[in-house]
PDB file of C-alpha atoms in Angstrom:
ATOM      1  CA  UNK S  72      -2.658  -1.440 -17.897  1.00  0.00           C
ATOM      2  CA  UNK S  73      -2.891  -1.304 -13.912  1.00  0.00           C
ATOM      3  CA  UNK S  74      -1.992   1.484 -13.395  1.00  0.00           C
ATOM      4  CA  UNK S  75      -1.539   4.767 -15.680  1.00  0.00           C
ATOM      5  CA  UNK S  76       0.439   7.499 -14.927  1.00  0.00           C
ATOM      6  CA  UNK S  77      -2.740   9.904 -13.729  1.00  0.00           C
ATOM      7  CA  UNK S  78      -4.099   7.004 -11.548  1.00  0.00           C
ATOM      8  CA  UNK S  79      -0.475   6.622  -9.984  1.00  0.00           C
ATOM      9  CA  UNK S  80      -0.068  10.529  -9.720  1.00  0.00           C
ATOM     10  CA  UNK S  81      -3.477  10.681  -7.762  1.00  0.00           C
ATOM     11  CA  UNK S  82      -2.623   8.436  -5.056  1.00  0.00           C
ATOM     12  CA  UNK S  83       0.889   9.229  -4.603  1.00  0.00           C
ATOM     13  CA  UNK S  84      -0.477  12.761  -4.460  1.00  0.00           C
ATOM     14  CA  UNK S  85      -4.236  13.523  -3.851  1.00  0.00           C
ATOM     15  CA  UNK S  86      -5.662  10.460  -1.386  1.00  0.00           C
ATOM     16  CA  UNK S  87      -4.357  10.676   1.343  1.00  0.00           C
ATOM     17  CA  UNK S  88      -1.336  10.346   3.363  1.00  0.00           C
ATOM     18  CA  UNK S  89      -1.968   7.456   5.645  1.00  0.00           C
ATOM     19  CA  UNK S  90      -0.408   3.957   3.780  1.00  0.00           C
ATOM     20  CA  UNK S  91      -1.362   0.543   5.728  1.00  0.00           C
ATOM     21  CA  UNK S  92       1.701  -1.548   4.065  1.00  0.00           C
ATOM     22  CA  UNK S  93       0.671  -5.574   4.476  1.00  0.00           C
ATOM     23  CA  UNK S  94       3.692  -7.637   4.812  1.00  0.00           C
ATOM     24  CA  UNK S  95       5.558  -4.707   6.847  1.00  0.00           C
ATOM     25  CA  UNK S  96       7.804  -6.314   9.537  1.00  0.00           C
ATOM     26  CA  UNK S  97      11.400  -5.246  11.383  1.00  0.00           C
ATOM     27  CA  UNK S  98      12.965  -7.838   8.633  1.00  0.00           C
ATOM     28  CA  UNK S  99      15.280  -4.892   6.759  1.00  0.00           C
ATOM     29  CA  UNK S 100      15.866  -7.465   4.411  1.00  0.00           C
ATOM     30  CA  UNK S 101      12.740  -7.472   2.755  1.00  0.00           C
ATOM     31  CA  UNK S 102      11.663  -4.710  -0.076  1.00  0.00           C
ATOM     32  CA  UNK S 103       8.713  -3.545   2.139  1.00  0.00           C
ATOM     33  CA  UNK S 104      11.182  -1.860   4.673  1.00  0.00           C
ATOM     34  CA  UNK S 105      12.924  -0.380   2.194  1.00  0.00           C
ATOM     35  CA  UNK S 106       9.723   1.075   0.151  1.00  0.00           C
ATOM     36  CA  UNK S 107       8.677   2.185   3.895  1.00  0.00           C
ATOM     37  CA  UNK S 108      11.597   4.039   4.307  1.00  0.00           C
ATOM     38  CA  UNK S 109      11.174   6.438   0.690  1.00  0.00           C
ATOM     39  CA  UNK S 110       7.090   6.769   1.855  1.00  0.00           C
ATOM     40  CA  UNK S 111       7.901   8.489   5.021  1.00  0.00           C
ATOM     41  CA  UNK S 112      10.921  10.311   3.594  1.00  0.00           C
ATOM     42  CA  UNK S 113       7.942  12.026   1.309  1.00  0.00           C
ATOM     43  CA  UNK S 114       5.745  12.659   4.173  1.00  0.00           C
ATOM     44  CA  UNK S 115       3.525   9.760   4.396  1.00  0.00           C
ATOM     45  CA  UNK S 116       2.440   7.708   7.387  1.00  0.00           C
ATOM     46  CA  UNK S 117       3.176   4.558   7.250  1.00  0.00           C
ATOM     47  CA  UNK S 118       1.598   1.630   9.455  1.00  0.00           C
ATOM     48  CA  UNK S 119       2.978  -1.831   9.399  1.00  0.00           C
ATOM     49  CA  UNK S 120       0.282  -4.777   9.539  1.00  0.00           C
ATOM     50  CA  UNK S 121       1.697  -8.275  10.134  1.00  0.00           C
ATOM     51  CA  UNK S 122       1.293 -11.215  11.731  1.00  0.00           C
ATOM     52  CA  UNK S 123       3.305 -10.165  14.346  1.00  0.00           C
ATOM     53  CA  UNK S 124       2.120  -6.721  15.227  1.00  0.00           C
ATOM     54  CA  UNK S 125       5.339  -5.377  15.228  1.00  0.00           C
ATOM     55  CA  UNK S 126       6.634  -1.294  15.760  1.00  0.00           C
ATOM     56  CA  UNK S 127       8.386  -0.370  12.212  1.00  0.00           C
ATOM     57  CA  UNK S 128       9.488   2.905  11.677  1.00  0.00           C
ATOM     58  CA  UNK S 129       8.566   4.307  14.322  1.00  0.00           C
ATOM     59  CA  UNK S 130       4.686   3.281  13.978  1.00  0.00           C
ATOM     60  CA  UNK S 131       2.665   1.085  15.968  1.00  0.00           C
ATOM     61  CA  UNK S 132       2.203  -2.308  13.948  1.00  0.00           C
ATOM     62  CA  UNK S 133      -1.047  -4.055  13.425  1.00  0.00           C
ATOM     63  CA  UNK S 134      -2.202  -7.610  13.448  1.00  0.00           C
ATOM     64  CA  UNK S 135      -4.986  -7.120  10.470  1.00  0.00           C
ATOM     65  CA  UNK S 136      -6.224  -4.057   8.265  1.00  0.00           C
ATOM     66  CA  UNK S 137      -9.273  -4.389  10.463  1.00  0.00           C
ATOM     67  CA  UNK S 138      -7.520  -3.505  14.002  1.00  0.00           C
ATOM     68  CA  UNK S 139      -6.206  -0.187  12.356  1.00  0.00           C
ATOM     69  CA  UNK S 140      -8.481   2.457  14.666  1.00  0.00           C
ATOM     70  CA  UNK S 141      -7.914   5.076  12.534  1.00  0.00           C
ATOM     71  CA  UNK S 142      -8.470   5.988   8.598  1.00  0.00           C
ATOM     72  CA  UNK S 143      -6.231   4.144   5.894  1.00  0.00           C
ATOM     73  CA  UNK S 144      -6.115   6.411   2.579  1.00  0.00           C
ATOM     74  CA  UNK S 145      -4.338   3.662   0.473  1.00  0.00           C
ATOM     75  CA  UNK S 146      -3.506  -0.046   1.639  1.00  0.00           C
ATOM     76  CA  UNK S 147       0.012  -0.900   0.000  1.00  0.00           C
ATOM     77  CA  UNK S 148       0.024  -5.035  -0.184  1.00  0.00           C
ATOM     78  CA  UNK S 149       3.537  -6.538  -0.014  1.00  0.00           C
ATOM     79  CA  UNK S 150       1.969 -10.394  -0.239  1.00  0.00           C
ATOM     80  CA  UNK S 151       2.066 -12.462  -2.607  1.00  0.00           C
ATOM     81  CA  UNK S 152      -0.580 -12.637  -5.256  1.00  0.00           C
ATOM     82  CA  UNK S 153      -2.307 -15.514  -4.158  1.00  0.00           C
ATOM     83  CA  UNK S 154      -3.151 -13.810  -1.001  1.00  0.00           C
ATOM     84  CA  UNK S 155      -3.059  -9.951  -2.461  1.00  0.00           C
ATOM     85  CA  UNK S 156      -7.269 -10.240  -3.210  1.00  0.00           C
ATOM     86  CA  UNK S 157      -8.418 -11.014   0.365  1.00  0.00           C
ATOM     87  CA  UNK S 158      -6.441  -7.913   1.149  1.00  0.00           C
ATOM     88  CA  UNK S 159      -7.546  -5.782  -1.557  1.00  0.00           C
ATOM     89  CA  UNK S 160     -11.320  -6.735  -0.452  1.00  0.00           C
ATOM     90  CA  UNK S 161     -10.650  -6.355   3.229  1.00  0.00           C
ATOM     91  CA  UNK S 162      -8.938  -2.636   2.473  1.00  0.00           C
ATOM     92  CA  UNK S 163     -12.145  -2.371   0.463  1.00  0.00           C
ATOM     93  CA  UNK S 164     -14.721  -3.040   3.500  1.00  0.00           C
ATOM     94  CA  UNK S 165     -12.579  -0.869   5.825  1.00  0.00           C
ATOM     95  CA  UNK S 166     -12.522   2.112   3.367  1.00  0.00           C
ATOM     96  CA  UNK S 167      -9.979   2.860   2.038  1.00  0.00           C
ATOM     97  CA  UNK S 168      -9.577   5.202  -0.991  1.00  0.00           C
ATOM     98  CA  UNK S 169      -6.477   3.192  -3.012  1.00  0.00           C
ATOM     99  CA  UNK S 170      -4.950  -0.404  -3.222  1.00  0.00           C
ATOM    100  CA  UNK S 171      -1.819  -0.681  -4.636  1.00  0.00           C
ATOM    101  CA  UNK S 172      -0.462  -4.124  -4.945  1.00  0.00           C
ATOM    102  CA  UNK S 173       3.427  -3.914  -5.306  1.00  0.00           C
ATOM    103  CA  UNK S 174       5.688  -5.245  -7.714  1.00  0.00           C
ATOM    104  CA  UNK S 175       5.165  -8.662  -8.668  1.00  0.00           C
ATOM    105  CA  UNK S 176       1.560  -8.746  -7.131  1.00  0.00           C
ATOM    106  CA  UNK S 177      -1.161  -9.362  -9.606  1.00  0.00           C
ATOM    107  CA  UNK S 178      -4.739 -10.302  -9.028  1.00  0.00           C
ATOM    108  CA  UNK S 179      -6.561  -9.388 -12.002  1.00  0.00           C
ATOM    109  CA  UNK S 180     -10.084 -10.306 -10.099  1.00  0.00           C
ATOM    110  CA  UNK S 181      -9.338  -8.222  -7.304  1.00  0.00           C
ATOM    111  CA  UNK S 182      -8.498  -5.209  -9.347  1.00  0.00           C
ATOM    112  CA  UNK S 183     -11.776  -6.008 -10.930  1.00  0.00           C
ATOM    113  CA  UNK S 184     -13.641  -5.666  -7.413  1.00  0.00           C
ATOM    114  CA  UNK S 185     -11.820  -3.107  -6.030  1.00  0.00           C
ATOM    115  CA  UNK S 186     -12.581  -0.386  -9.323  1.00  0.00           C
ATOM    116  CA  UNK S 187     -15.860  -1.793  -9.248  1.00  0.00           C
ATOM    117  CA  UNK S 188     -16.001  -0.648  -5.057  1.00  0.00           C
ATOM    118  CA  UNK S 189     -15.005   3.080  -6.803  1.00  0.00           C
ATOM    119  CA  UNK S 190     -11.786   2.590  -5.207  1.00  0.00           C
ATOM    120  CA  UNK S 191      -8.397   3.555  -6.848  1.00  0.00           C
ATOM    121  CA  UNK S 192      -5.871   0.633  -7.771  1.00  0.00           C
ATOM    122  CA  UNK S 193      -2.724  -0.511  -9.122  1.00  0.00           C
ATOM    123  CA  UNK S 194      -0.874  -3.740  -9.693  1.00  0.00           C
ATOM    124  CA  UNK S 195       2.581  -4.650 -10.008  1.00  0.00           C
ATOM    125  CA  UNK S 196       4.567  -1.299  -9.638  1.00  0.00           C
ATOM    126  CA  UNK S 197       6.257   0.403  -6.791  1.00  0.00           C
ATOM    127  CA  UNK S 198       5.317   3.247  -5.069  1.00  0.00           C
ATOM    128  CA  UNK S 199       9.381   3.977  -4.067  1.00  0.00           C
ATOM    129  CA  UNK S 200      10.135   4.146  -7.363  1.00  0.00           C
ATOM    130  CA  UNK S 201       7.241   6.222  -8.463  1.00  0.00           C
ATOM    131  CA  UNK S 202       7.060   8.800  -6.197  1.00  0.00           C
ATOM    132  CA  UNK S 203      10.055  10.523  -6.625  1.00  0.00           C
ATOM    133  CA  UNK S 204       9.703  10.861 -10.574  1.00  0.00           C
ATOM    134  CA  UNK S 205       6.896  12.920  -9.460  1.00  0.00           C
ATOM    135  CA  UNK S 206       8.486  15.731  -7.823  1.00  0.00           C
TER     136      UNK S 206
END
């Protein structure tokens, strides 16, 4: 329901290659790492924002969506839900084209919003597991 297969094909495919992932640290142990990893193996750019700012992948890490000072085509939120809708409106407000909230991360008020803001969005499925059915 958020997320069918044509919205899912357009931003793995059309948007944009530039993914903020929220929640992306040096921690390999968490899935955002991981899910990092496969988005740069199929060519996209991936820049960490966290708390701590740190370098991940090879990319410079920011703080907040809002330091980025550069275009973000899709904002990938690794959070959990209760803080996925602040996200979802800041990625909003920056301009992004996409949201996708990863597995687990539902906000059905936010995905509300963020359509409503013309922008692209899905909930609770994972772009590392979706992008390679695609090829």
């Amino acid at each position: 329901m958020y997320g069918d297969e044509a919205t899912i094909r357009r931003i793995l495919t059309e948007l944009g290659d530039t993914w903020a992932v929220v929640g992306l640290s040096t921690n390999r142990s968490r899935a955002a790492y991981g899910v990092a990893q496969v988005l740069q193996r199929f060519g996209k750019r991936v820049v960490p924002v966290h708390p701590k700012a740190e370098t991940v992948h090879g990319e410079r890490g920011y703080a907040s969506l809002a330091e980025i000072p550069f275009a973000v085509d899709v904002v990938d939120v690794f959070v959990n839900s209760e803080l996925a809708g602040a996200v979802a409106d800041e990625a909003v407000a920056r301009g992004a084209r996409a949201v996708w909230f990863q597995l687990g991360v539902a906000d059905e008020g936010a995905y509300e919003r963020t359509r409503a803001a013309g922008l692209d969005m899905v909930m609770d499925r994972c772009p590392a597991i979706e992008i390679p059915l695609l090829r």
